[in-house]
Short mmCIF file of C-alpha atoms in Angstrom, two decimals:
data_model
loop_
_atom_site.label_atom_id
_atom_site.label_comp_id
_atom_site.label_asym_id
_atom_site.label_seq_id
_atom_site.Cartn_x
_atom_site.Cartn_y
_atom_site.Cartn_z
CA MET A 225 -76.60 73.70 -4.42
CA ARG A 226 -75.40 70.15 -4.38
CA ALA A 227 -77.63 69.83 -1.18
CA ARG A 228 -80.63 71.19 -2.88
CA SER A 229 -80.25 68.91 -5.92
CA ALA A 230 -79.67 66.03 -3.55
CA TRP A 231 -83.34 66.90 -1.47
CA ALA A 232 -85.00 67.21 -4.57
CA GLY A 233 -83.78 63.66 -5.79
CA VAL A 234 -84.83 62.48 -2.54
CA ARG A 235 -88.67 63.67 -2.85
CA ARG A 236 -88.57 62.55 -6.33
CA LEU A 237 -87.44 58.76 -5.68
CA GLY A 238 -88.84 58.31 -2.25
CA TRP A 239 -87.38 57.91 1.22
CA CYS A 240 -85.77 54.67 0.19
CA MET A 241 -83.50 56.08 -1.99
CA ALA A 242 -81.74 58.20 0.49
CA ASP A 243 -78.99 56.17 1.46
CA LYS A 244 -77.59 56.45 -2.43
CA VAL A 245 -77.17 59.90 -1.45
CA LEU A 246 -76.11 59.20 1.89
CA PHE A 247 -73.45 57.08 0.54
CA GLU A 248 -72.37 59.80 -1.83
CA PHE A 249 -71.82 62.41 0.88
CA LEU A 250 -70.46 60.44 3.55
CA HIS A 251 -67.49 59.44 0.35
CA THR A 252 -67.33 62.95 -0.54
CA GLU A 253 -66.59 64.09 2.91
CA MET A 254 -64.11 61.32 3.61
CA VAL A 255 -62.20 61.73 0.76
CA ALA A 256 -61.79 65.43 1.21
CA GLU A 257 -61.19 65.23 4.90
CA LEU A 258 -58.19 62.56 4.26
CA TRP A 259 -57.35 64.46 0.91
CA ALA A 260 -56.89 68.28 2.06
CA PRO A 261 -53.71 69.43 2.76
CA HIS A 262 -52.74 69.39 6.60
CA PRO A 263 -51.15 72.24 8.14
CA ASP A 264 -48.97 69.81 10.37
CA PRO A 265 -48.90 66.61 8.09
CA GLY A 266 -48.27 63.34 10.39
CA PRO A 267 -45.31 61.22 9.31
CA GLY A 268 -46.04 60.22 5.75
CA GLY A 269 -47.99 62.82 4.77
CA GLN A 270 -50.16 62.57 1.79
CA LYS A 271 -49.41 59.42 0.78
CA ARG A 272 -50.51 58.05 4.27
CA SER A 273 -54.04 59.59 3.90
CA LEU A 274 -54.03 57.96 0.40
CA SER A 275 -53.22 54.48 1.83
CA ILE A 276 -55.75 54.74 4.73
CA LEU A 277 -58.32 55.59 1.69
CA GLU A 278 -57.57 52.73 -0.09
CA SER A 279 -57.40 50.46 2.86
CA ILE A 280 -60.91 51.48 3.53
CA GLY A 281 -62.14 50.24 0.40
CA PHE A 282 -60.34 47.48 0.61
CA ARG A 283 -61.71 46.43 3.69
CA VAL A 284 -65.32 47.21 2.49
CA GLY A 285 -64.43 45.30 -0.54
CA GLN A 286 -63.48 42.29 1.16
CA ALA A 287 -66.49 41.91 3.41
CA LEU A 288 -68.71 42.72 0.50
CA GLY A 289 -66.93 40.12 -1.46
CA GLU A 290 -67.66 37.57 1.27
CA ARG A 291 -71.20 38.95 1.40
CA LEU A 292 -72.81 39.27 -2.00
CA PRO A 293 -71.43 35.90 -3.24
CA GLN A 294 -72.77 33.80 -0.66
CA GLU A 295 -76.48 33.11 -2.57
CA THR A 296 -74.34 32.24 -6.02
CA LEU A 297 -72.77 29.07 -6.21
CA GLY A 298 -68.89 28.61 -6.38
CA PHE A 299 -66.90 30.47 -9.11
CA ARG A 300 -65.21 28.17 -11.78
CA GLU A 301 -62.91 30.68 -13.12
CA GLU A 302 -61.56 34.32 -13.44
CA LEU A 303 -64.20 35.19 -15.99
CA ASP A 304 -66.98 34.36 -13.23
CA VAL A 305 -65.18 36.20 -10.49
CA LEU A 306 -65.33 39.60 -13.42
CA LYS A 307 -68.71 39.03 -14.15
CA PHE A 308 -69.88 39.02 -10.37
CA LEU A 309 -67.78 42.08 -10.27
CA CYS A 310 -69.42 43.80 -13.11
CA LYS A 311 -72.74 43.07 -12.21
CA ASP A 312 -73.60 41.95 -8.34
CA LEU A 313 -71.20 43.73 -6.78
CA TRP A 314 -71.15 46.89 -8.60
CA VAL A 315 -75.11 46.93 -8.45
CA ALA A 316 -74.43 46.51 -4.88
CA VAL A 317 -72.59 49.63 -4.41
CA PHE A 318 -73.48 51.94 -7.12
CA HIS A 319 -76.84 50.48 -7.94
CA LYS A 320 -75.69 50.17 -11.76
CA GLN A 321 -74.00 47.45 -13.67
CA MET A 322 -70.64 48.12 -15.45
CA ASP A 323 -71.15 49.02 -18.58
CA SER A 324 -68.62 46.97 -20.91
CA LEU A 325 -66.17 44.21 -19.96
CA ARG A 326 -63.57 42.86 -22.47
CA THR A 327 -60.66 40.57 -22.62
CA ASN A 328 -58.08 39.31 -24.25
CA HIS A 329 -58.41 35.53 -22.60
CA GLN A 330 -54.85 35.81 -21.69
CA GLY A 331 -55.09 37.14 -17.96
CA THR A 332 -55.76 41.01 -19.23
CA TYR A 333 -59.36 42.48 -19.00
CA VAL A 334 -60.81 45.61 -19.55
CA LEU A 335 -63.89 46.91 -17.70
CA GLN A 336 -65.37 50.16 -18.55
CA ASP A 337 -68.12 52.23 -16.81
CA ASN A 338 -69.41 55.18 -18.58
CA SER A 339 -70.99 57.06 -15.74
CA PHE A 340 -69.02 56.14 -12.89
CA PRO A 341 -71.56 57.50 -10.12
CA LEU A 342 -69.03 58.89 -7.65
CA LEU A 343 -67.10 60.88 -10.78
CA VAL A 344 -70.71 62.16 -12.36
CA PRO A 345 -71.05 65.09 -10.36
CA MET A 346 -67.90 66.29 -11.47
CA ALA A 347 -68.52 65.77 -14.87
CA SER A 348 -71.17 68.71 -14.92
CA GLY A 349 -68.12 71.50 -15.31
CA LEU A 350 -64.52 71.50 -16.53
CA GLN A 351 -63.25 72.89 -13.51
CA TYR A 352 -62.64 69.35 -11.56
CA VAL A 353 -61.04 67.46 -14.46
CA GLU A 354 -57.67 67.52 -13.14
CA GLU A 355 -59.07 66.89 -9.47
CA ALA A 356 -61.19 63.91 -10.91
CA PRO A 357 -58.65 61.03 -10.72
CA LYS A 358 -57.46 61.89 -7.63
CA CYS A 359 -61.02 62.51 -5.82
CA SER A 360 -62.05 58.99 -6.22
CA VAL A 361 -61.40 55.99 -3.93
CA SER A 362 -59.56 53.51 -6.00
CA PRO A 363 -62.51 50.80 -6.04
CA ALA A 364 -59.84 47.89 -5.11
CA PRO A 365 -63.11 45.90 -4.16
CA VAL A 366 -61.82 42.39 -4.84
CA PRO A 367 -59.22 41.46 -2.46
CA GLY A 368 -60.70 38.47 -1.37
CA LEU A 369 -60.94 37.36 -5.07
CA HIS A 370 -57.38 38.43 -5.55
CA LEU A 371 -57.27 40.83 -8.31
CA ARG A 372 -54.99 43.64 -9.00
CA PRO A 373 -56.39 46.75 -10.46
CA SER A 374 -54.89 49.67 -11.91
CA VAL A 375 -57.02 52.54 -12.37
CA ARG A 376 -56.73 54.28 -15.74
CA HIS A 377 -57.31 57.87 -15.70
CA PRO A 378 -60.26 59.46 -17.31
CA GLN A 379 -59.64 60.58 -20.97
CA TYR A 380 -62.56 62.37 -21.42
CA PRO A 381 -62.84 66.00 -20.22
CA ARG A 382 -66.39 65.94 -20.29
CA LEU A 383 -67.94 62.79 -18.78
CA PRO A 384 -65.02 61.07 -17.10
CA GLU A 385 -65.00 56.88 -18.05
CA LEU A 386 -63.49 54.88 -15.41
CA GLY A 387 -61.51 52.08 -17.09
CA HIS A 388 -60.17 49.50 -15.15
CA HIS A 389 -57.64 47.60 -16.41
CA LEU A 390 -56.87 44.51 -14.97
CA CYS A 391 -53.51 43.05 -15.96
CA ASP A 392 -52.00 40.05 -14.73
CA ILE A 393 -54.07 38.46 -12.56
CA PRO A 394 -52.40 36.21 -9.97
CA ALA A 395 -55.66 33.89 -10.08
CA CYS A 396 -55.85 32.59 -6.84
CA LEU A 397 -59.86 32.01 -7.06
CA MET B 984 -67.21 13.55 19.67
CA ALA B 985 -66.91 16.29 16.89
CA GLN B 986 -64.45 18.87 15.58
CA ILE B 987 -65.37 21.76 13.40
CA ALA B 988 -62.36 23.96 11.95
CA VAL B 989 -62.32 27.09 10.03
CA ILE B 990 -59.05 27.33 7.66
CA ALA B 991 -57.51 30.52 5.57
CA LYS B 992 -56.83 30.30 1.78
CA GLU B 993 -53.70 29.96 2.97
CA ASN B 994 -54.15 26.88 4.64
CA TYR B 995 -53.39 28.20 8.45
CA PRO B 996 -56.25 27.69 10.91
CA LEU B 997 -58.84 30.70 11.84
CA TYR B 998 -60.74 28.70 14.08
CA ILE B 999 -60.36 25.33 15.48
CA ARG B 1000 -62.96 23.85 18.53
CA SER B 1001 -63.33 20.38 18.93
CA THR B 1002 -65.41 17.99 21.88
CA PRO B 1003 -64.34 16.29 24.18
CA MET B 1004 -61.04 18.36 24.81
CA GLU B 1005 -58.43 15.47 25.11
CA ASN B 1006 -56.92 14.24 22.05
CA GLU B 1007 -57.05 17.66 20.30
CA LEU B 1008 -53.91 16.68 18.35
CA LYS B 1009 -55.39 13.94 16.87
CA PHE B 1010 -58.07 16.06 15.38
CA HIS B 1011 -55.86 18.99 14.28
CA TYR B 1012 -53.88 16.27 12.47
CA MET B 1013 -57.05 14.88 11.01
CA VAL B 1014 -58.07 18.46 9.82
CA HIS B 1015 -54.54 19.21 8.63
CA THR B 1016 -54.76 15.65 6.37
CA SER B 1017 -58.18 16.47 5.00
CA LEU B 1018 -56.84 19.98 3.16
CA ASP B 1019 -55.24 17.75 0.62
CA VAL B 1020 -58.40 16.13 0.04
CA VAL B 1021 -60.22 19.37 -0.37
CA ASP B 1022 -57.62 21.21 -2.57
CA GLU B 1023 -58.32 17.74 -4.57
CA LYS B 1024 -61.80 18.06 -4.48
CA ILE B 1025 -61.67 21.97 -5.39
CA SER B 1026 -59.29 21.22 -8.73
CA ALA B 1027 -61.45 18.37 -9.81
CA MET B 1028 -64.40 20.53 -9.80
CA GLY B 1029 -62.54 23.17 -11.64
CA LYS B 1030 -61.79 20.74 -14.56
CA ALA B 1031 -65.24 18.99 -14.63
CA LEU B 1032 -67.44 20.65 -17.65
CA VAL B 1033 -70.40 21.07 -14.51
CA ASP B 1034 -71.99 24.46 -15.29
CA GLN B 1035 -71.90 25.78 -11.84
CA ARG B 1036 -69.58 24.54 -8.94
CA GLU B 1037 -71.42 23.60 -5.36
CA LEU B 1038 -69.70 25.18 -2.14
CA TYR B 1039 -70.41 21.92 -0.05
CA LEU B 1040 -68.23 19.29 -0.73
CA GLY B 1041 -69.27 16.55 0.87
CA LEU B 1042 -67.83 13.66 2.52
CA LEU B 1043 -64.20 14.10 2.04
CA TYR B 1044 -62.75 10.98 3.37
CA PRO B 1045 -64.56 8.25 5.92
CA THR B 1046 -62.14 6.71 8.69
CA GLU B 1047 -63.26 3.90 10.74
CA ASP B 1048 -64.02 6.04 13.57
CA TYR B 1049 -65.08 9.63 12.18
CA LYS B 1050 -66.04 11.15 8.80
CA VAL B 1051 -64.96 14.64 7.38
CA TYR B 1052 -67.06 16.90 5.68
CA GLY B 1053 -65.51 19.77 3.59
CA TYR B 1054 -67.26 23.13 2.49
CA VAL B 1055 -65.31 25.63 0.74
CA THR B 1056 -66.23 29.44 0.27
CA ASN B 1057 -65.89 31.87 -2.82
CA SER B 1058 -62.64 33.39 -1.07
CA LYS B 1059 -61.04 30.15 -0.47
CA VAL B 1060 -61.60 29.79 3.14
CA LYS B 1061 -62.61 26.23 4.06
CA PHE B 1062 -64.92 24.45 6.45
CA VAL B 1063 -63.97 21.33 7.89
CA MET B 1064 -66.21 19.25 9.97
CA VAL B 1065 -65.09 16.14 11.63
CA VAL B 1066 -67.99 13.94 13.13
CA ASP B 1067 -68.44 10.38 14.92
CA SER B 1068 -68.98 7.79 12.74
CA SER B 1069 -71.34 5.95 15.19
CA ASN B 1070 -73.55 9.04 15.04
CA THR B 1071 -75.60 7.40 12.16
CA ALA B 1072 -78.69 9.64 12.59
CA LEU B 1073 -76.94 13.00 10.97
CA ARG B 1074 -77.98 13.20 7.24
CA ASP B 1075 -76.55 14.81 4.16
CA ASN B 1076 -79.21 17.65 4.53
CA GLU B 1077 -78.32 18.50 8.16
CA ILE B 1078 -74.68 18.42 7.59
CA ARG B 1079 -75.39 21.01 4.73
CA SER B 1080 -77.39 23.37 7.02
CA MET B 1081 -74.80 23.25 9.39
CA PHE B 1082 -72.22 24.43 7.09
CA ARG B 1083 -74.74 27.02 5.57
CA LYS B 1084 -75.00 28.61 9.20
CA LEU B 1085 -71.22 28.16 9.45
CA HIS B 1086 -71.19 30.36 6.15
CA ASN B 1087 -73.56 32.81 7.39
CA SER B 1088 -71.72 33.50 10.79
CA TYR B 1089 -68.21 33.39 9.37
CA THR B 1090 -69.74 35.72 7.03
CA ASP B 1091 -70.85 37.98 10.08
CA VAL B 1092 -67.37 37.92 11.45
CA MET B 1093 -65.71 39.41 8.40
CA CYS B 1094 -68.43 42.28 7.94
CA ASN B 1095 -67.21 43.36 11.50
CA PRO B 1096 -65.03 46.22 11.04
CA PHE B 1097 -62.85 45.56 13.94
CA TYR B 1098 -62.16 41.96 12.92
CA ASN B 1099 -58.67 41.54 10.42
CA PRO B 1100 -58.92 39.22 7.86
CA GLY B 1101 -56.51 36.51 8.36
CA ASP B 1102 -56.75 36.84 12.27
CA ARG B 1103 -57.93 34.25 14.37
CA ILE B 1104 -61.70 34.36 15.15
CA GLN B 1105 -62.73 35.09 18.43
CA SER B 1106 -66.03 36.11 18.02
CA ARG B 1107 -68.80 35.37 20.90
CA ALA B 1108 -71.46 35.11 18.63
CA PHE B 1109 -69.44 32.63 16.41
CA ASP B 1110 -68.62 30.87 20.04
CA ASN B 1111 -71.90 30.64 20.46
CA MET B 1112 -73.20 29.12 17.12
CA VAL B 1113 -70.17 26.62 17.16
CA THR B 1114 -71.24 25.48 20.32
CA SER B 1115 -74.76 25.07 19.46
CA MET B 1116 -74.34 22.96 16.59
CA MET B 1117 -71.76 20.51 18.19
CA ILE B 1118 -74.43 20.08 21.20
CA GLN B 1119 -77.04 19.47 18.26
CA VAL B 1120 -74.09 16.54 16.82
CA CYS B 1121 -73.26 15.11 19.62
#
């Protein structure tokens, strides 16, 4: 059913949008492969799989963090970094901007995304609600800019909201 | 005579190349001392009320024989270029374009999944680009 709706989407949006769907599939398979309980767990078991997943996201984020801001001029302060994160990075990866960015001007930032594209397919039913936080790759895409995010778990059973709560930013800008 | 160095955020070298090959230690030392100037410029720019920061830092300091230019990326990786003072044909625009090429090649190196950030740069494409730049300068 997922494949059929994906194909319908492709036909509707044109060939050039196929990469969005491909990314979704690739991501889903990667997570499924690494998360699936192994009959013969290697050393470290599932924790190791999670850290592999995180490190993949980390490395890709580092490369993106180099490539994307190349055209823009230097960042002056943390707020610039976060604005870049919400706008450019989010658009490049998920084709939409982050919905809201709040700060207390003392090092804590709350980024909110009301329809995180990697979790939206799970929102259609209630069955995946428990699985949702674990299934998404923790987007740690700003290692080059040195922020340490901690993903807050989705609150609503209907439409998972993804809130990133960044605190104690070491500010190695 | 010229030297090009790529220095990581933690101030250790990722790539140093100089021509000619002798007196390399002197060049290494010059790059090391120029890091202070780079840090000074970065912090000065941060406090200045300029709308946006430029990545190109310009002439860091001139010595009697050489001129040292700097450039910093958004991830705090620094590029330092040392050129001969006698080479007066080199203009600011040319230095800027050289730094931009360096930045592009460095980004390509970063996007290489087999490269671990923090390791020395051993990419042949990067080497070739630097070689062509040095030929252009000397």
